[in-house]
GROMACS .gro file of C-alpha atoms in nm:
model
  289
    1UNK     CA    1   3.299   8.705   5.305
    2UNK     CA    2   3.564   8.588   5.549
    3UNK     CA    3   3.597   8.287   5.771
    4UNK     CA    4   3.721   8.514   6.051
    5UNK     CA    5   3.536   8.845   6.077
    6UNK     CA    6   3.704   9.155   6.216
    7UNK     CA    7   3.459   9.139   6.509
    8UNK     CA    8   3.662   9.160   6.831
    9UNK     CA    9   3.994   9.066   6.680
   10UNK     CA   10   4.157   9.354   6.867
   11UNK     CA   11   4.171   9.157   7.192
   12UNK     CA   12   4.387   8.882   7.053
   13UNK     CA   13   4.604   9.026   6.776
   14UNK     CA   14   4.970   9.012   6.888
   15UNK     CA   15   5.123   9.279   6.664
   16UNK     CA   16   5.069   9.640   6.565
   17UNK     CA   17   5.000   9.764   6.215
   18UNK     CA   18   5.326   9.892   6.069
   19UNK     CA   19   5.452  10.091   5.776
   20UNK     CA   20   5.710   9.987   5.519
   21UNK     CA   21   5.869  10.146   5.213
   22UNK     CA   22   5.764  10.505   5.291
   23UNK     CA   23   5.846  10.753   5.013
   24UNK     CA   24   5.848  11.131   5.049
   25UNK     CA   25   5.689  11.348   4.781
   26UNK     CA   26   5.642  11.717   4.705
   27UNK     CA   27   5.487  11.939   4.969
   28UNK     CA   28   5.550  11.694   5.252
   29UNK     CA   29   5.335  11.418   5.105
   30UNK     CA   30   5.411  11.057   5.194
   31UNK     CA   31   5.331  10.729   5.014
   32UNK     CA   32   5.365  10.411   5.216
   33UNK     CA   33   5.259  10.051   5.249
   34UNK     CA   34   5.078   9.980   5.575
   35UNK     CA   35   5.067   9.627   5.715
   36UNK     CA   36   4.744   9.533   5.891
   37UNK     CA   37   4.734   9.313   6.200
   38UNK     CA   38   4.628   9.018   5.982
   39UNK     CA   39   4.923   9.071   5.748
   40UNK     CA   40   4.763   9.246   5.448
   41UNK     CA   41   4.955   9.522   5.269
   42UNK     CA   42   4.757   9.846   5.230
   43UNK     CA   43   4.860  10.128   4.996
   44UNK     CA   44   4.833  10.467   5.173
   45UNK     CA   45   4.901  10.833   5.099
   46UNK     CA   46   4.937  11.134   5.330
   47UNK     CA   47   4.888  11.501   5.246
   48UNK     CA   48   4.969  11.755   5.519
   49UNK     CA   49   4.702  12.014   5.582
   50UNK     CA   50   4.723  12.386   5.664
   51UNK     CA   51   4.841  12.321   6.021
   52UNK     CA   52   5.044  12.006   5.954
   53UNK     CA   53   5.062  11.756   6.237
   54UNK     CA   54   4.931  12.014   6.485
   55UNK     CA   55   4.593  12.012   6.313
   56UNK     CA   56   4.339  11.734   6.260
   57UNK     CA   57   4.368  11.452   6.009
   58UNK     CA   58   4.085  11.312   5.799
   59UNK     CA   59   4.109  10.948   5.694
   60UNK     CA   60   3.902  10.878   5.382
   61UNK     CA   61   3.757  10.528   5.330
   62UNK     CA   62   3.651  10.482   4.967
   63UNK     CA   63   3.362  10.278   4.828
   64UNK     CA   64   3.366   9.932   4.672
   65UNK     CA   65   3.579   9.911   4.352
   66UNK     CA   66   3.755  10.239   4.438
   67UNK     CA   67   4.115  10.312   4.535
   68UNK     CA   68   4.316  10.611   4.646
   69UNK     CA   69   4.415  10.702   4.289
   70UNK     CA   70   4.064  10.716   4.145
   71UNK     CA   71   3.964  11.068   4.033
   72UNK     CA   72   3.657  11.085   4.259
   73UNK     CA   73   3.865  10.987   4.564
   74UNK     CA   74   4.138  11.237   4.474
   75UNK     CA   75   3.875  11.510   4.433
   76UNK     CA   76   3.737  11.443   4.780
   77UNK     CA   77   4.087  11.441   4.925
   78UNK     CA   78   4.167  11.775   4.762
   79UNK     CA   79   3.862  11.938   4.918
   80UNK     CA   80   3.938  11.798   5.264
   81UNK     CA   81   4.304  11.904   5.236
   82UNK     CA   82   4.191  12.269   5.244
   83UNK     CA   83   4.089  12.214   5.606
   84UNK     CA   84   4.297  11.926   5.745
   85UNK     CA   85   4.570  11.679   5.671
   86UNK     CA   86   4.435  11.385   5.473
   87UNK     CA   87   4.512  11.014   5.469
   88UNK     CA   88   4.374  10.818   5.175
   89UNK     CA   89   4.426  10.444   5.147
   90UNK     CA   90   4.317  10.156   4.929
   91UNK     CA   91   4.112   9.875   5.082
   92UNK     CA   92   4.236   9.517   5.051
   93UNK     CA   93   4.162   9.355   4.719
   94UNK     CA   94   4.164   9.692   4.542
   95UNK     CA   95   4.434   9.868   4.344
   96UNK     CA   96   4.789   9.830   4.476
   97UNK     CA   97   4.681   9.684   4.812
   98UNK     CA   98   4.713   9.313   4.878
   99UNK     CA   99   4.461   9.051   4.981
  100UNK     CA  100   4.103   9.013   4.866
  101UNK     CA  101   3.798   9.221   4.940
  102UNK     CA  102   3.562   9.095   5.208
  103UNK     CA  103   3.314   9.373   5.121
  104UNK     CA  104   3.309   9.542   5.460
  105UNK     CA  105   3.420   9.276   5.708
  106UNK     CA  106   3.799   9.272   5.754
  107UNK     CA  107   3.827   9.610   5.589
  108UNK     CA  108   3.791   9.741   5.945
  109UNK     CA  109   4.154   9.636   5.993
  110UNK     CA  110   4.264   9.835   5.687
  111UNK     CA  111   4.098  10.149   5.824
  112UNK     CA  112   4.249  10.085   6.167
  113UNK     CA  113   4.598  10.072   6.015
  114UNK     CA  114   4.534  10.406   5.842
  115UNK     CA  115   4.403  10.573   6.159
  116UNK     CA  116   4.700  10.443   6.355
  117UNK     CA  117   4.938  10.581   6.092
  118UNK     CA  118   4.775  10.924   6.116
  119UNK     CA  119   4.835  10.925   6.491
  120UNK     CA  120   5.194  10.807   6.444
  121UNK     CA  121   5.243  11.110   6.218
  122UNK     CA  122   5.154  11.329   6.516
  123UNK     CA  123   4.782  11.400   6.479
  124UNK     CA  124   4.597  11.414   6.809
  125UNK     CA  125   4.256  11.442   6.637
  126UNK     CA  126   4.162  11.195   6.365
  127UNK     CA  127   3.827  11.190   6.183
  128UNK     CA  128   3.714  10.900   5.965
  129UNK     CA  129   3.501  10.971   5.657
  130UNK     CA  130   3.362  10.673   5.464
  131UNK     CA  131   3.164  10.645   5.143
  132UNK     CA  132   2.923  10.356   5.068
  133UNK     CA  133   3.111  10.039   5.170
  134UNK     CA  134   3.363  10.270   5.336
  135UNK     CA  135   3.073  10.426   5.526
  136UNK     CA  136   2.979  10.090   5.673
  137UNK     CA  137   3.344  10.033   5.763
  138UNK     CA  138   3.387  10.362   5.952
  139UNK     CA  139   3.073  10.286   6.155
  140UNK     CA  140   3.191   9.938   6.246
  141UNK     CA  141   3.545  10.055   6.321
  142UNK     CA  142   3.420  10.330   6.552
  143UNK     CA  143   3.209  10.078   6.742
  144UNK     CA  144   3.498   9.833   6.783
  145UNK     CA  145   3.777  10.081   6.861
  146UNK     CA  146   3.660  10.312   7.134
  147UNK     CA  147   3.822  10.624   7.274
  148UNK     CA  148   3.972  10.578   7.620
  149UNK     CA  149   3.740  10.661   7.905
  150UNK     CA  150   3.836  10.821   8.232
  151UNK     CA  151   3.934  10.558   8.486
  152UNK     CA  152   3.960  10.278   8.227
  153UNK     CA  153   4.289  10.127   8.117
  154UNK     CA  154   4.365  10.041   7.756
  155UNK     CA  155   4.349   9.672   7.845
  156UNK     CA  156   3.985   9.713   7.948
  157UNK     CA  157   3.879   9.865   7.613
  158UNK     CA  158   3.762   9.682   7.304
  159UNK     CA  159   4.043   9.818   7.087
  160UNK     CA  160   4.373  10.003   7.098
  161UNK     CA  161   4.317  10.362   7.201
  162UNK     CA  162   4.544  10.501   6.925
  163UNK     CA  163   4.312  10.345   6.664
  164UNK     CA  164   3.995  10.524   6.770
  165UNK     CA  165   3.826  10.800   6.568
  166UNK     CA  166   3.749  11.134   6.732
  167UNK     CA  167   3.455  11.190   6.494
  168UNK     CA  168   3.290  10.976   6.226
  169UNK     CA  169   3.118  11.060   5.897
  170UNK     CA  170   2.928  10.796   5.697
  171UNK     CA  171   2.821  10.900   5.346
  172UNK     CA  172   2.575  10.683   5.147
  173UNK     CA  173   2.623  10.396   5.390
  174UNK     CA  174   2.396  10.091   5.413
  175UNK     CA  175   2.217  10.025   5.739
  176UNK     CA  176   2.191   9.649   5.706
  177UNK     CA  177   2.360   9.361   5.526
  178UNK     CA  178   2.231   9.160   5.228
  179UNK     CA  179   2.007   9.440   5.100
  180UNK     CA  180   1.877   9.356   4.749
  181UNK     CA  181   1.593   9.603   4.717
  182UNK     CA  182   1.739   9.799   4.426
  183UNK     CA  183   1.871   9.692   4.086
  184UNK     CA  184   2.228   9.818   4.154
  185UNK     CA  185   2.243   9.613   4.474
  186UNK     CA  186   2.116   9.302   4.297
  187UNK     CA  187   2.396   9.346   4.042
  188UNK     CA  188   2.647   9.393   4.320
  189UNK     CA  189   2.535   9.073   4.491
  190UNK     CA  190   2.582   8.885   4.164
  191UNK     CA  191   2.930   9.033   4.134
  192UNK     CA  192   3.027   8.926   4.487
  193UNK     CA  193   2.859   8.588   4.521
  194UNK     CA  194   2.895   8.429   4.177
  195UNK     CA  195   3.221   8.296   4.028
  196UNK     CA  196   3.148   8.473   3.699
  197UNK     CA  197   3.084   8.796   3.889
  198UNK     CA  198   3.416   8.773   4.070
  199UNK     CA  199   3.591   8.725   3.735
  200UNK     CA  200   3.429   9.046   3.615
  201UNK     CA  201   3.532   9.214   3.939
  202UNK     CA  202   3.895   9.113   3.893
  203UNK     CA  203   3.940   9.184   3.524
  204UNK     CA  204   3.698   9.471   3.459
  205UNK     CA  205   3.668   9.650   3.793
  206UNK     CA  206   4.019   9.563   3.917
  207UNK     CA  207   3.877   9.435   4.244
  208UNK     CA  208   3.975   9.096   4.384
  209UNK     CA  209   3.683   8.957   4.584
  210UNK     CA  210   3.706   8.681   4.843
  211UNK     CA  211   3.508   8.371   4.752
  212UNK     CA  212   3.408   8.270   5.107
  213UNK     CA  213   3.083   8.372   5.273
  214UNK     CA  214   3.088   8.560   5.603
  215UNK     CA  215   3.097   8.311   5.891
  216UNK     CA  216   2.995   8.446   6.135
  217UNK     CA  217   2.824   8.753   5.996
  218UNK     CA  218   2.997   9.070   6.125
  219UNK     CA  219   2.827   9.339   6.326
  220UNK     CA  220   2.603   9.538   6.092
  221UNK     CA  221   2.618   9.917   6.056
  222UNK     CA  222   2.287   9.968   6.236
  223UNK     CA  223   2.406   9.743   6.521
  224UNK     CA  224   2.730   9.940   6.537
  225UNK     CA  225   2.579  10.288   6.566
  226UNK     CA  226   2.457  10.262   6.929
  227UNK     CA  227   2.811  10.171   7.035
  228UNK     CA  228   2.972  10.483   6.886
  229UNK     CA  229   2.848  10.747   7.132
  230UNK     CA  230   2.975  10.979   7.269
  231UNK     CA  231   3.194  11.010   6.958
  232UNK     CA  232   3.034  11.268   6.724
  233UNK     CA  233   2.865  11.103   6.426
  234UNK     CA  234   2.742  11.255   6.100
  235UNK     CA  235   2.527  11.057   5.856
  236UNK     CA  236   2.502  11.198   5.501
  237UNK     CA  237   2.274  11.051   5.234
  238UNK     CA  238   2.119  11.154   4.906
  239UNK     CA  239   1.744  11.134   4.857
  240UNK     CA  240   1.806  10.997   4.505
  241UNK     CA  241   2.056  10.730   4.602
  242UNK     CA  242   2.004  10.443   4.352
  243UNK     CA  243   2.167  10.187   4.585
  244UNK     CA  244   2.022  10.254   4.930
  245UNK     CA  245   1.692  10.443   4.974
  246UNK     CA  246   1.641  10.689   5.256
  247UNK     CA  247   1.517  10.429   5.503
  248UNK     CA  248   1.883  10.330   5.546
  249UNK     CA  249   2.012  10.665   5.680
  250UNK     CA  250   1.696  10.711   5.885
  251UNK     CA  251   1.747  10.368   6.041
  252UNK     CA  252   2.105  10.459   6.127
  253UNK     CA  253   2.002  10.791   6.278
  254UNK     CA  254   1.725  10.628   6.481
  255UNK     CA  255   1.973  10.371   6.615
  256UNK     CA  256   2.191  10.656   6.740
  257UNK     CA  257   1.903  10.771   6.964
  258UNK     CA  258   1.992  11.139   6.931
  259UNK     CA  259   2.367  11.081   6.911
  260UNK     CA  260   2.399  11.147   6.537
  261UNK     CA  261   2.339  11.435   6.299
  262UNK     CA  262   2.156  11.343   5.976
  263UNK     CA  263   2.191  11.533   5.649
  264UNK     CA  264   1.948  11.422   5.378
  265UNK     CA  265   2.076  11.589   5.062
  266UNK     CA  266   1.812  11.682   4.799
  267UNK     CA  267   1.891  11.549   4.453
  268UNK     CA  268   2.208  11.368   4.559
  269UNK     CA  269   2.285  11.021   4.425
  270UNK     CA  270   2.541  10.778   4.564
  271UNK     CA  271   2.875  10.824   4.740
  272UNK     CA  272   3.186  11.006   4.615
  273UNK     CA  273   3.066  11.048   4.258
  274UNK     CA  274   2.750  11.227   4.373
  275UNK     CA  275   2.904  11.442   4.646
  276UNK     CA  276   2.983  11.778   4.490
  277UNK     CA  277   3.260  12.005   4.615
  278UNK     CA  278   3.018  12.220   4.815
  279UNK     CA  279   2.892  11.919   5.010
  280UNK     CA  280   3.245  11.786   5.062
  281UNK     CA  281   3.345  12.128   5.194
  282UNK     CA  282   3.055  12.127   5.441
  283UNK     CA  283   3.152  11.780   5.560
  284UNK     CA  284   3.513  11.891   5.597
  285UNK     CA  285   3.407  12.192   5.804
  286UNK     CA  286   3.193  11.970   6.029
  287UNK     CA  287   3.486  11.730   6.066
  288UNK     CA  288   3.731  11.991   6.193
  289UNK     CA  289   3.487  12.190   6.407
   0.00000   0.00000   0.00000
């Protein structure tokens, strides 16, 4: 959807993500506007966990047409906040964030700004948890922003070391791009690729979608997975997902070659709406273990 994919942009970007207009709220919460390395404003919210900055932080990446204020995103954040500090943010083109959605391409930069902010707040351990489109983004971001390795300088890495995730969870994520094998995905492709669909996206779903095709096509989720190890990876998927059937999570797990844990959830549908509190709690416990 973008003429310049996120790809390996980390080698050449001259400036850091930054925060502006931070507001303090009750209980130590913070609301801020992050600025990505390509200049997009990203709405973000921080909730301190039981151990504050000394404990881990979970960064939640919502699905397409979501934002940090949607009830299903807030519910997930509330469950995770029982175990860790939580950063929620709104992807570009959604809600109060700027720019236009590239449906999983440059959204990597939005997530990177959120992870960096969590580390700036003092968290040594940061876990990324993504749902649907957000699931594809956390996989790609983990592949592009690697943890520092012994004997390797930051300059030798693919991305800034303060932007890496210490563990990754992808819920209801696609394995490959351009999938049209289900009716919901055919509707989504109409929404993204057709002018009339983008009008519906803007005025009905409150999502501003970029009109350009991807050129070049960014690294796919299944291509990203082999690059994530040794970072712990959890893949969660419902066996009744109406968007992506179970060959998607199995393909992702196979690509990890033993480096990922796969949870196939009986009776579960798609993403945040289908993840009940018990499942979210299990994911949270895995994330902080």
